[in-house]
PDB file of C-alpha atoms and ligand atoms in Angstrom:
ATOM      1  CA  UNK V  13     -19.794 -17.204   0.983  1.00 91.00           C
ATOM      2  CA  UNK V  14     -18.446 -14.495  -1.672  1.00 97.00           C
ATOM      3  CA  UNK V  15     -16.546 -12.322   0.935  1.00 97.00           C
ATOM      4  CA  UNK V  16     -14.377 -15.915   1.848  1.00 98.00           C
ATOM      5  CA  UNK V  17     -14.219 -16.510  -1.598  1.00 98.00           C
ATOM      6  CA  UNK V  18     -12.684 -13.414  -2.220  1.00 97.00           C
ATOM      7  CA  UNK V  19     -10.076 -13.593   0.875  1.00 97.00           C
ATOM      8  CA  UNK V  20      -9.056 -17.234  -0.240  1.00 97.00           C
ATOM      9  CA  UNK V  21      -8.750 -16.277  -4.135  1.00 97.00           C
ATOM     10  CA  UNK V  22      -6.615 -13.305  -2.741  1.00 95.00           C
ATOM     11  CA  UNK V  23      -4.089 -15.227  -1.662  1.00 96.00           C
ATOM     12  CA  UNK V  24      -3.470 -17.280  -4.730  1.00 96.00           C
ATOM     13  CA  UNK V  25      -2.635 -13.770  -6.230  1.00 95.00           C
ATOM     14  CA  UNK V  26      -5.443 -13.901  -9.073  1.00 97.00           C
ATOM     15  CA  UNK V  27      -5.726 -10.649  -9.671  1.00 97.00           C
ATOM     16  CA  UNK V  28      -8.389 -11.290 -12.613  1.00 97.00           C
ATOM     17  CA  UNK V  29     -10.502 -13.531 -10.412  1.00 98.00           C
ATOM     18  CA  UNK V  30     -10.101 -11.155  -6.894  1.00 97.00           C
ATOM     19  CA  UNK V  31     -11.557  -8.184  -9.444  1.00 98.00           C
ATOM     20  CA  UNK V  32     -13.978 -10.641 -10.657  1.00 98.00           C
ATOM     21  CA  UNK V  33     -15.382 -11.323  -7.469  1.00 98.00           C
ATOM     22  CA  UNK V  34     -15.189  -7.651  -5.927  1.00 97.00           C
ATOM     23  CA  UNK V  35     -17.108  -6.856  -8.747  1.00 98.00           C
ATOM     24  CA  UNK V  36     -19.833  -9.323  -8.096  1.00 98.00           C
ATOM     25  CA  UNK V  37     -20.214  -8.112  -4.384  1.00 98.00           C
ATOM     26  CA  UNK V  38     -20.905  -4.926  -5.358  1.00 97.00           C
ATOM     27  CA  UNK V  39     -23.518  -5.953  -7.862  1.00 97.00           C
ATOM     28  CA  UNK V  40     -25.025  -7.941  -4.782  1.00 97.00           C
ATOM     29  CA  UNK V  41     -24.758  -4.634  -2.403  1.00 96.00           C
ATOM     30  CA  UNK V  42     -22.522  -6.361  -0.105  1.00 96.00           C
ATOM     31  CA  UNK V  43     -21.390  -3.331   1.556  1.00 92.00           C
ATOM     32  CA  UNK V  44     -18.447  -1.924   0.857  1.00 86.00           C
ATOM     33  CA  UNK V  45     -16.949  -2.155   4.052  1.00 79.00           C
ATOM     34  CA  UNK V  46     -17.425  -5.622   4.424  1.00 90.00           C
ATOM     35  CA  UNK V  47     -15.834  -6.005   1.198  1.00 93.00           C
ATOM     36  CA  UNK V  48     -12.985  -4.079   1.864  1.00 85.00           C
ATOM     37  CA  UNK V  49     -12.681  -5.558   5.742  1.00 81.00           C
ATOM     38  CA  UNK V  50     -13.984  -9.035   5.717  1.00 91.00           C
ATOM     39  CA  UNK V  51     -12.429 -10.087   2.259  1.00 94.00           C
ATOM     40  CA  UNK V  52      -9.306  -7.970   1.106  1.00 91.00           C
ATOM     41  CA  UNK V  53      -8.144  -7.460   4.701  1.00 85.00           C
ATOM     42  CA  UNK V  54      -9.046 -10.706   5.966  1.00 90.00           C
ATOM     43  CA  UNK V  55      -7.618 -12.612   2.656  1.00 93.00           C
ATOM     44  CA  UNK V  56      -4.167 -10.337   3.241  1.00 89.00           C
ATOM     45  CA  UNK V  57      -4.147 -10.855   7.277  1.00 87.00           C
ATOM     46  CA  UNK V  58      -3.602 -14.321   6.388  1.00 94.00           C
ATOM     47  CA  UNK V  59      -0.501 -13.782   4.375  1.00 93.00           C
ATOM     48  CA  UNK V  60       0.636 -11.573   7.136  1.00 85.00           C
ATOM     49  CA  UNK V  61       0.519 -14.388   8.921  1.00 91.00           C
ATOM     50  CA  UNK V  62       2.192 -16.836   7.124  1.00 95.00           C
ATOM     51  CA  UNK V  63       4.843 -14.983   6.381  1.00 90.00           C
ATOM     52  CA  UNK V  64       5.793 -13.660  10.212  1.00 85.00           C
ATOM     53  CA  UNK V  65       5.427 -17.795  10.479  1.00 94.00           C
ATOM     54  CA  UNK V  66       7.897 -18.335   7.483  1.00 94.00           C
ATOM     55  CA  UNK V  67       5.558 -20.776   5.905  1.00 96.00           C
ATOM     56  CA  UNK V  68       5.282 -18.508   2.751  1.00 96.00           C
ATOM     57  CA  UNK V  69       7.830 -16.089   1.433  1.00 94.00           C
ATOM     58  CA  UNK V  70       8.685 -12.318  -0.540  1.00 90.00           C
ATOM     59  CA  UNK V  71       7.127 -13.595  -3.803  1.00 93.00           C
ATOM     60  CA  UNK V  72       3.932 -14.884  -2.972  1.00 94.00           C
ATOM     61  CA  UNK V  73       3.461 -11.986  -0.663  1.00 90.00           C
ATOM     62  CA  UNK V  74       3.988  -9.600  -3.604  1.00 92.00           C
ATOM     63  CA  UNK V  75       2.031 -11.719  -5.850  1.00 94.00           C
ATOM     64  CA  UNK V  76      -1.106 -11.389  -3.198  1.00 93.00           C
ATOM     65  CA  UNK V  77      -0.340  -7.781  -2.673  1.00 87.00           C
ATOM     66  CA  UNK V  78      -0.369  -6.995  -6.459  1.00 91.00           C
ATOM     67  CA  UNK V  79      -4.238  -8.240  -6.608  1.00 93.00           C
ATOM     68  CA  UNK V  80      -4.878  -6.704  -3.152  1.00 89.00           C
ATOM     69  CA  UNK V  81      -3.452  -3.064  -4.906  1.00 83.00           C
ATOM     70  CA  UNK V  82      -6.119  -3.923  -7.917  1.00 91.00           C
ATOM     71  CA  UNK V  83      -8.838  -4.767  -6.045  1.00 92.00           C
ATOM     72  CA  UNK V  84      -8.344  -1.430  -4.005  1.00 84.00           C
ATOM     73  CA  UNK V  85      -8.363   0.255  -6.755  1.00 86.00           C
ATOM     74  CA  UNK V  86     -11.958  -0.964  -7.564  1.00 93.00           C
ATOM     75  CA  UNK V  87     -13.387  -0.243  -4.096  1.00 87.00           C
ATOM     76  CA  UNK V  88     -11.298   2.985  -2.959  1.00 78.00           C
ATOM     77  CA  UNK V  89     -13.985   5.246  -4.953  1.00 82.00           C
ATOM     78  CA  UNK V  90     -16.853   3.395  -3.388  1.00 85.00           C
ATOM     79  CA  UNK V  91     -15.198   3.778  -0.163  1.00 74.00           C
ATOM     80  CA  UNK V  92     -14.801   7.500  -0.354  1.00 67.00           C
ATOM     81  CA  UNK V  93     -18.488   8.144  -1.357  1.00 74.00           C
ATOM     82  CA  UNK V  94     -19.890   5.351   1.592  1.00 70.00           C
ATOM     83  CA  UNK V  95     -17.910   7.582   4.075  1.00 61.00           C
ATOM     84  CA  UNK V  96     -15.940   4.605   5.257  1.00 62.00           C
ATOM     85  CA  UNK V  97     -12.671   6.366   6.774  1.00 67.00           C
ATOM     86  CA  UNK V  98      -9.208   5.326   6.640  1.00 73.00           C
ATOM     87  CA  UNK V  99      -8.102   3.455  10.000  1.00 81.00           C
ATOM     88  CA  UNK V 100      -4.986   5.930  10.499  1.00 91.00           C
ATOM     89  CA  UNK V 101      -1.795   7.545   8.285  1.00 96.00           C
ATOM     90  CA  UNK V 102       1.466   6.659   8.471  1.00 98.00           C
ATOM     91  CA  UNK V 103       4.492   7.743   6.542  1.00 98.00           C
ATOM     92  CA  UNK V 104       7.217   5.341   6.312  1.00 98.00           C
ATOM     93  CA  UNK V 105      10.551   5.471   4.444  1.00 98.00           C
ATOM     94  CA  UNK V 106      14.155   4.096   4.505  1.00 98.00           C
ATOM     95  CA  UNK V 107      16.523   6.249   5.958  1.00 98.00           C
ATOM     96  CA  UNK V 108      18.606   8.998   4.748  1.00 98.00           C
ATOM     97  CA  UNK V 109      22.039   7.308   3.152  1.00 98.00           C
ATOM     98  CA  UNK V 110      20.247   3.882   2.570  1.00 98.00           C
ATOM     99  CA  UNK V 111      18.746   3.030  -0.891  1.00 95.00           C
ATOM    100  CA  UNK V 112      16.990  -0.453   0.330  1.00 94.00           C
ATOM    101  CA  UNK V 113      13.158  -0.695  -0.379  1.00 91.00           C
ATOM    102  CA  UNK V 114      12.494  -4.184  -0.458  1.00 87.00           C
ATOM    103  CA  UNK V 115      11.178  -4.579   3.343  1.00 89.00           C
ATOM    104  CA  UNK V 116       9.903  -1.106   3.175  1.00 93.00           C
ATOM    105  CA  UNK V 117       7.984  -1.666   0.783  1.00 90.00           C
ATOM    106  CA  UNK V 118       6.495  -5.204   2.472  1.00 87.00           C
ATOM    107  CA  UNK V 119       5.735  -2.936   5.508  1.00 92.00           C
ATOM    108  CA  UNK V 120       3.476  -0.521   3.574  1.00 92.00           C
ATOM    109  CA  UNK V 121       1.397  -3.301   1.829  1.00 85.00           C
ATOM    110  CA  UNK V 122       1.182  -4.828   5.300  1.00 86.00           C
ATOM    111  CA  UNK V 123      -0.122  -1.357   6.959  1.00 91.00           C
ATOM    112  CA  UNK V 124      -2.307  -0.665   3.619  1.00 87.00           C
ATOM    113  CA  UNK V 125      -3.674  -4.158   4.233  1.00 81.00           C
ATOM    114  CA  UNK V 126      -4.622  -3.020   7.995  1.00 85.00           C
ATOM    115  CA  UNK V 127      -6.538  -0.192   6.615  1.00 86.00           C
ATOM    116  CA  UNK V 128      -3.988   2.438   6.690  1.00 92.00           C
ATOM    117  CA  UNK V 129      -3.246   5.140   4.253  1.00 92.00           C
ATOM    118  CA  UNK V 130       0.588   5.068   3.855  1.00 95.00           C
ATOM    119  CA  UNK V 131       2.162   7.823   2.602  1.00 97.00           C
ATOM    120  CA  UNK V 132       5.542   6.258   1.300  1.00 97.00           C
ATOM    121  CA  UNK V 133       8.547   8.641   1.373  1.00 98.00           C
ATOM    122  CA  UNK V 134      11.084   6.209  -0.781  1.00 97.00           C
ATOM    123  CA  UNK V 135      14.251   6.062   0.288  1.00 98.00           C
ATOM    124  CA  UNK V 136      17.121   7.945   1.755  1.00 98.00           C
ATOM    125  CA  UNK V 137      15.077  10.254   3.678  1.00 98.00           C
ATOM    126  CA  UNK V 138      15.844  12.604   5.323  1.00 98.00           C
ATOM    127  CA  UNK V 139      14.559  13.247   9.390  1.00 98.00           C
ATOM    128  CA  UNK V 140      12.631  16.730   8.090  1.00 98.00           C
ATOM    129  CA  UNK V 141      11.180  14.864   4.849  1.00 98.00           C
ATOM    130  CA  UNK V 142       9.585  12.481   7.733  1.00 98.00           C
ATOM    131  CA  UNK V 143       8.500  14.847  10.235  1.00 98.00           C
ATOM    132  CA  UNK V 144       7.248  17.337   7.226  1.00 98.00           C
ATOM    133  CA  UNK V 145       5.103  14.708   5.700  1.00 98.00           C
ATOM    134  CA  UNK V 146       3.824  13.866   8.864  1.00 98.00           C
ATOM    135  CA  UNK V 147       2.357  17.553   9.759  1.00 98.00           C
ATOM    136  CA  UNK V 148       1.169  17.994   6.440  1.00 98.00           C
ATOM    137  CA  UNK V 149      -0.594  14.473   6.170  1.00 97.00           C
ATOM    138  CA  UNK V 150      -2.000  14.534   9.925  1.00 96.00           C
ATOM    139  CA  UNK V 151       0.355  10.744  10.589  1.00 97.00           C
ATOM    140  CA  UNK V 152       0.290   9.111  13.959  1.00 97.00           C
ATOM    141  CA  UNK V 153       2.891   6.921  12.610  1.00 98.00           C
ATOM    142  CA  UNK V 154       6.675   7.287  11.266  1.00 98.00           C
ATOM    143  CA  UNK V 155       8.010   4.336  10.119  1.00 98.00           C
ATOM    144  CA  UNK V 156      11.790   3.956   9.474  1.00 98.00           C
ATOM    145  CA  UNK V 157      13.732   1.316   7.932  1.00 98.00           C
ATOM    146  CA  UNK V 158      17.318   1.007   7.767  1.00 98.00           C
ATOM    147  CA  UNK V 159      19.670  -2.400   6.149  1.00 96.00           C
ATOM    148  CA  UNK V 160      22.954  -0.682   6.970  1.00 98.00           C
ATOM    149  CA  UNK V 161      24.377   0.153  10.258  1.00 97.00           C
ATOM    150  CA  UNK V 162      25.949   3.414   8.768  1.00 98.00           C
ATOM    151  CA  UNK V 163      22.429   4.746   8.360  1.00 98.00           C
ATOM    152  CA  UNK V 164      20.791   3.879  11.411  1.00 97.00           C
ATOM    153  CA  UNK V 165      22.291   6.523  13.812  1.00 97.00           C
ATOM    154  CA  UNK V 166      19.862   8.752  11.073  1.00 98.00           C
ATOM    155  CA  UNK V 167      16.484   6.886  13.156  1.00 98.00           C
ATOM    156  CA  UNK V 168      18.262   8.850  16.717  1.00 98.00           C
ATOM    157  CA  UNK V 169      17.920  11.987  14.337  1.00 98.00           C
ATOM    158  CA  UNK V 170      14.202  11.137  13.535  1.00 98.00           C
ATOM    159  CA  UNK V 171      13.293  11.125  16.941  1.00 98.00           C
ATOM    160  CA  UNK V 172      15.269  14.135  17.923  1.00 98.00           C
ATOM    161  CA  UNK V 173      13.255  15.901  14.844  1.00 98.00           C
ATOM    162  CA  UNK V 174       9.946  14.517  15.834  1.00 98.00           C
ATOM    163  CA  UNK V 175      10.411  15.853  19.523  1.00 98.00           C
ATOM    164  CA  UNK V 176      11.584  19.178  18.494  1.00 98.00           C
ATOM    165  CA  UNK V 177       8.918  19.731  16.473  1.00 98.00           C
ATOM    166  CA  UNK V 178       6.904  19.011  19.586  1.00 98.00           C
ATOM    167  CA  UNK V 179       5.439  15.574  18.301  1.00 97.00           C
ATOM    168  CA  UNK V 180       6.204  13.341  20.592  1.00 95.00           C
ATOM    169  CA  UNK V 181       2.741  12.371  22.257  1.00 94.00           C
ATOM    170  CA  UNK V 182       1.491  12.689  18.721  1.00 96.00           C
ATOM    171  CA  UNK V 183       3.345  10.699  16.464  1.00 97.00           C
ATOM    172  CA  UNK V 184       5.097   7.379  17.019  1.00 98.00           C
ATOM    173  CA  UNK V 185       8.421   6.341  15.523  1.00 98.00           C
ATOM    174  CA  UNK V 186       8.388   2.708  14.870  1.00 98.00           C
ATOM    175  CA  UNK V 187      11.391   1.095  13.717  1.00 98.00           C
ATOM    176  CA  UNK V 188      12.904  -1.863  11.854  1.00 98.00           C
ATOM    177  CA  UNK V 189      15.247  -3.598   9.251  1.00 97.00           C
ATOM    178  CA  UNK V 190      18.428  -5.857   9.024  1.00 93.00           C
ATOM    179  CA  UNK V 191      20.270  -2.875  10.949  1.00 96.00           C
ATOM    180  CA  UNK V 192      18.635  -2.367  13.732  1.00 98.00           C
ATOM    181  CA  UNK V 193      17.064  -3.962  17.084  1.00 98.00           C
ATOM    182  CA  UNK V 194      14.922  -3.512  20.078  1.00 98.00           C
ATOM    183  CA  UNK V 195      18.133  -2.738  22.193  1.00 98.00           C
ATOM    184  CA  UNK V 196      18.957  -0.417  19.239  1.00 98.00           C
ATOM    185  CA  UNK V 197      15.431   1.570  19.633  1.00 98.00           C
ATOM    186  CA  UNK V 198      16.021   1.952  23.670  1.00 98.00           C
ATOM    187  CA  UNK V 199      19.231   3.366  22.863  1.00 98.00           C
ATOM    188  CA  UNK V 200      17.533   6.009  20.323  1.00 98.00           C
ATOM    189  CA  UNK V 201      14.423   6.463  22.579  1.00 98.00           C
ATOM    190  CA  UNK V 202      12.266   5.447  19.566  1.00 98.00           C
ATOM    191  CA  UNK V 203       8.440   4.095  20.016  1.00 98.00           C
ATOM    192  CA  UNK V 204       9.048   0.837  18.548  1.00 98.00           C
ATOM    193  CA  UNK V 205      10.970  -2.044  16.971  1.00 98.00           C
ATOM    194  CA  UNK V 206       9.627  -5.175  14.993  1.00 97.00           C
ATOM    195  CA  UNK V 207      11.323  -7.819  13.335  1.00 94.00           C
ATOM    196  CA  UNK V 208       9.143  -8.109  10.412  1.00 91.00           C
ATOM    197  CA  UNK V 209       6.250  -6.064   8.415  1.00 90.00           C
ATOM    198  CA  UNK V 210       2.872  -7.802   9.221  1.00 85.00           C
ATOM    199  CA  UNK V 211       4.265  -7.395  13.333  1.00 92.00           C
ATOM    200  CA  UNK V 212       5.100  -3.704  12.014  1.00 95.00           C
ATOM    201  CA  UNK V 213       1.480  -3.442  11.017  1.00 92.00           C
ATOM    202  CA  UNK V 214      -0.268  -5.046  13.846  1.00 92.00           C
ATOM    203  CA  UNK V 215       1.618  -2.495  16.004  1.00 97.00           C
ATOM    204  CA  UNK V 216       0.910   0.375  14.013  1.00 97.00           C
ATOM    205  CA  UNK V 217      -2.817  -0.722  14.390  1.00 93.00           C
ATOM    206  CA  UNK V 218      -2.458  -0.797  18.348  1.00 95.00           C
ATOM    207  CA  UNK V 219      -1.371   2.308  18.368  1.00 93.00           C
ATOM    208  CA  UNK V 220      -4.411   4.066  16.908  1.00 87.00           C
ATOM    209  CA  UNK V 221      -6.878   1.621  18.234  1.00 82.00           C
TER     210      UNK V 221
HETATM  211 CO1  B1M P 438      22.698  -4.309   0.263  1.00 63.48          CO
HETATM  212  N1  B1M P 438      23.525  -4.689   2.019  1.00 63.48           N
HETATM  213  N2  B1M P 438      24.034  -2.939  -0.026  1.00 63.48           N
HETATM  214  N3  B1M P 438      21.844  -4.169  -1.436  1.00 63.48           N
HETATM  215  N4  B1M P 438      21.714  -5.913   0.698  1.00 63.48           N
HETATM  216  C1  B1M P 438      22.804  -5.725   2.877  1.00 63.48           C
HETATM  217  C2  B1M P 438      21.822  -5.026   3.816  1.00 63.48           C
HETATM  218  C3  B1M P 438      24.034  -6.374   3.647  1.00 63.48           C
HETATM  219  C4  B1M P 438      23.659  -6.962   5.009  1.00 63.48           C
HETATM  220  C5  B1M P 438      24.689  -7.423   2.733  1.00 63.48           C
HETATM  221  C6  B1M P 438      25.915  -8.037   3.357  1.00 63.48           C
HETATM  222  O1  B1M P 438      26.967  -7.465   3.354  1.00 63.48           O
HETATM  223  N5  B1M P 438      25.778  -9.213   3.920  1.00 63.48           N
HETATM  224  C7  B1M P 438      25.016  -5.165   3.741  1.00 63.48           C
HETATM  225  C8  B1M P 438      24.875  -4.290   4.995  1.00 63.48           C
HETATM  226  C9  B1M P 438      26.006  -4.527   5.971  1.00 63.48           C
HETATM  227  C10 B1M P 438      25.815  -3.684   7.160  1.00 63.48           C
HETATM  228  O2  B1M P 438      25.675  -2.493   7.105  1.00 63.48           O
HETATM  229  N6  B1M P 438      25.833  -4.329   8.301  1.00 63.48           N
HETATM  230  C11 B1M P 438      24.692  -4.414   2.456  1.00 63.48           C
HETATM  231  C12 B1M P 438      25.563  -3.488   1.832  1.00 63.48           C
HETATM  232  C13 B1M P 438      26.920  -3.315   2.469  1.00 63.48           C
HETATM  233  C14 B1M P 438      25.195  -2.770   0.682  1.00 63.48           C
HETATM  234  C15 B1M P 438      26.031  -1.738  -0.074  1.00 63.48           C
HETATM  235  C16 B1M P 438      26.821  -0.752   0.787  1.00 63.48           C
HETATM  236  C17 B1M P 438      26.946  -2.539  -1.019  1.00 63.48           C
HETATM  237  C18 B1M P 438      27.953  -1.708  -1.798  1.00 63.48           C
HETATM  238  O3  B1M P 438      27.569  -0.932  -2.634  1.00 63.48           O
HETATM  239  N7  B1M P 438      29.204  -1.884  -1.419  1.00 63.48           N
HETATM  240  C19 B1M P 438      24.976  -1.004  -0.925  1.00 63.48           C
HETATM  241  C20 B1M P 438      24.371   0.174  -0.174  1.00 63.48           C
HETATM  242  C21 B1M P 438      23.538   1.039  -1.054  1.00 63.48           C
HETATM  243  C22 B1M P 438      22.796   2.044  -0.212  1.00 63.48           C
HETATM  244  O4  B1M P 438      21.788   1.710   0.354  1.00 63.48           O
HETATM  245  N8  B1M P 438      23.315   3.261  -0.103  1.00 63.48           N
HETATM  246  C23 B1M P 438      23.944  -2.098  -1.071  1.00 63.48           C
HETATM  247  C24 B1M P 438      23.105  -2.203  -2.180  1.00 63.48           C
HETATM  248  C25 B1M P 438      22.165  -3.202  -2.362  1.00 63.48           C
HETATM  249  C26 B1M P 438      21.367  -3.400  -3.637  1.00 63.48           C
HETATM  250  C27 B1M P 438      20.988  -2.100  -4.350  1.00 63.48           C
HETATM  251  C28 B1M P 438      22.177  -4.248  -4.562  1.00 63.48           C
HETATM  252  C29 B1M P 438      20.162  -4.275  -3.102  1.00 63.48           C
HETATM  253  C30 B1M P 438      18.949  -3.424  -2.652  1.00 63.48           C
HETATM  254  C31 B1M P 438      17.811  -3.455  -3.644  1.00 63.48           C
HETATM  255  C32 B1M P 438      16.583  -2.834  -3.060  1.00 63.48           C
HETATM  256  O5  B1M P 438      16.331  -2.789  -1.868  1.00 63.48           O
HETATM  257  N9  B1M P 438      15.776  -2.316  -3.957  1.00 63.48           N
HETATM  258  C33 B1M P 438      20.769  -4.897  -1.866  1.00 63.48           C
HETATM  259  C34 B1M P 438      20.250  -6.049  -1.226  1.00 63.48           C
HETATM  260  C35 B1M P 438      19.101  -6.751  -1.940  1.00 63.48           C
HETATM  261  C36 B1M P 438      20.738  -6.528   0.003  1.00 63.48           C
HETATM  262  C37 B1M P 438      20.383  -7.824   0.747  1.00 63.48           C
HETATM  263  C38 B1M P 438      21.039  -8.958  -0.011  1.00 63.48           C
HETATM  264  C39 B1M P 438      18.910  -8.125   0.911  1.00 63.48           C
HETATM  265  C40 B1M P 438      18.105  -7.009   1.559  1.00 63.48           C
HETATM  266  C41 B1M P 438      16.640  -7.317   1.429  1.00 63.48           C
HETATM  267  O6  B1M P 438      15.935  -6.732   0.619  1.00 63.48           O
HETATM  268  N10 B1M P 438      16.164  -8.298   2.211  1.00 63.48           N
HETATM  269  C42 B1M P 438      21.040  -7.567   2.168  1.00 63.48           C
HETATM  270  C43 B1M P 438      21.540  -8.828   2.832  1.00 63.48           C
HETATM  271  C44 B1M P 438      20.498  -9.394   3.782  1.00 63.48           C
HETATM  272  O7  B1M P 438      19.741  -8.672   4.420  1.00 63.48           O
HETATM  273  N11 B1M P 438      20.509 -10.680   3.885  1.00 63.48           N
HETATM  274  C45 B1M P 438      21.968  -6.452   1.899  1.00 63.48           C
HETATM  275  C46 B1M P 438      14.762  -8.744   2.169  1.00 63.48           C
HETATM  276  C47 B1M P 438      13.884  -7.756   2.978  1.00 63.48           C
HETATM  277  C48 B1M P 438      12.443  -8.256   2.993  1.00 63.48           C
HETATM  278  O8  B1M P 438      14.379  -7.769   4.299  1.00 63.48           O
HETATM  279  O9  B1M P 438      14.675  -5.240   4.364  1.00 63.48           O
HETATM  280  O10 B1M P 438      15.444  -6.724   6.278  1.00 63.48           O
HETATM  281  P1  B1M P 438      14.495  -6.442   5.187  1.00 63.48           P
HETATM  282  O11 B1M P 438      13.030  -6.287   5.779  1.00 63.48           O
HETATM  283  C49 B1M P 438      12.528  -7.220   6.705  1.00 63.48           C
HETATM  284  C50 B1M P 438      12.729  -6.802   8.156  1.00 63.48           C
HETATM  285  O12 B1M P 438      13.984  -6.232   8.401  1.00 63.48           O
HETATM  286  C51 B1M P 438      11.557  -5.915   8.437  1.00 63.48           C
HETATM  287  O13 B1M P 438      10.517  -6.401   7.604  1.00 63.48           O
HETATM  288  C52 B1M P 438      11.026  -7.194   6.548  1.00 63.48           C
HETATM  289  C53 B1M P 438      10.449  -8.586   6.711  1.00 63.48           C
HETATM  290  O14 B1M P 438       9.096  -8.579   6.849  1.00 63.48           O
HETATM  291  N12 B1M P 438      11.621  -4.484   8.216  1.00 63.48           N
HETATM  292  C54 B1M P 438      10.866  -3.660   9.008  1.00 63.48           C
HETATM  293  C55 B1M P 438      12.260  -3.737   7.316  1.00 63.48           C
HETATM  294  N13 B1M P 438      11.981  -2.457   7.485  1.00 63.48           N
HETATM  295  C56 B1M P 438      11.108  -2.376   8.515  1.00 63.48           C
HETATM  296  C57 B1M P 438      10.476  -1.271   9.105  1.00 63.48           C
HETATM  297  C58 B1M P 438       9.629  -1.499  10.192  1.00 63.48           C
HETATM  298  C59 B1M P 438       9.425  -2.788  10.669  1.00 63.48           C
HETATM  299  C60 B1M P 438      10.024  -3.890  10.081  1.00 63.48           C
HETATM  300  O15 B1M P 438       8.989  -0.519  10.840  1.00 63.48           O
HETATM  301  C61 B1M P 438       8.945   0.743  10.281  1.00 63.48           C
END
């Protein structure tokens, strides 16, 4: 069936041949939904997967996400007029003082392959560039990552910010990255801690279920 074939040629990462076929589904009115949900997302889920399992690694989930980010790009207009909503916001970012992006950056293609909009804040942000962008963008989620244990006291200051602003039953801090651990996030009185970015993403998606 086309929508496997399109979650199976996802994960090979051939972004001409992923287009190719997302093209073709529209032409047969497959909805866009299903497109969207039972090919991109299910074709990505499985490289979630994989990788938590450590039976594929960074590249080929970059090489997967690459055609997942052109395929999206295909569908997003289509979704917008069909109404189809996305499944929550987040805003995620590495932490002020800390420059690392790589496992950020696997944690928003993770939550972008769950349906979320991300709204990615780069790196070295600040604790009021994270609870700013999550008024003005309406996020149930912060995410925070951190690779160096001098930057990680900035999460306590995240969730200090996110209560003061009177967030707290609102918006959840989730955690993660080299520096930090679950003992870590009870310390800091944070939401959440995972180990990896498709675990991020399957929490995120909890959350808001
Ligand atoms: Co830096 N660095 N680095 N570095 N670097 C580490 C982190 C370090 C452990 C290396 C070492 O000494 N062994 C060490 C930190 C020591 C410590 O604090 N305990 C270190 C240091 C010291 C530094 C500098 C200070 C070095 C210097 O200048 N003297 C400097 C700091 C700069 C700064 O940030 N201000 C620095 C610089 C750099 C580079 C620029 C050269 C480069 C970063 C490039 C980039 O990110 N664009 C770099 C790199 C590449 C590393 C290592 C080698 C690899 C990090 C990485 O990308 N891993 C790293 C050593 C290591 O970790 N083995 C190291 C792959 C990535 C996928 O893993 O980000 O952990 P990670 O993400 C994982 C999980 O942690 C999780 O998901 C991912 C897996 O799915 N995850 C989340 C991450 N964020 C999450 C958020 C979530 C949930 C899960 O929820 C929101």
């Amino acid at each position: 069936m086309l929508l496997e074939e399109i979650a199976s040629t996802l994960q090979t990462g051939n972004c001409r041949k992923v287009k190719e076929l997302v093209n073709q589904a529209i032409e047969e009115k497959i909805p866009v939904r299903d497109i969207l949900e039972k090919g991109l997302i299910a074709g990505m889920d499985v490289i979630g997967e994989k990788f938590k399992k450590n039976e594929i690694f960074i590249p080929e989930v970059l090489i997967a996400a690459r055609a997942m980010n052109q395929a999206l790009e295909i569908v997003k207009p289509l979704l917008k007029e069909s109404g189809v909503k996305e499944k929550g916001r987040a805003c995620i970012g590495t932490v002020q003082g800390d420059l690392h992006d790589i496992g950020k950056n696997l944690v928003k293609i993770m939550l972008e392959s769950k349906g979320f909009e991300v709204i990615d804040l780069g790196t070295d942000v600040s604790p009021e560039t994270f609870v700013k962008a999550a008024i003005e963008n309406d996020c149930s989620i912060i995410g925070c990552s951190a690779l160096l244990t001098t930057t990680r006291p900035v999460m306590q200051d995240v969730v200090k910010a996110v209560e003061a602003a009177g967030l707290k039953d609102k918006v959840k801090v989730m955690i993660g990255g080299a520096a930090v651990s679950d003992d870590f996030r009870e310390q800091i009185g944070a939401d959440r801690y995972t180990t990896d970015a498709a675990t991020a993403a399957d929490a995120a998606l909890a959350y808001i279920a």
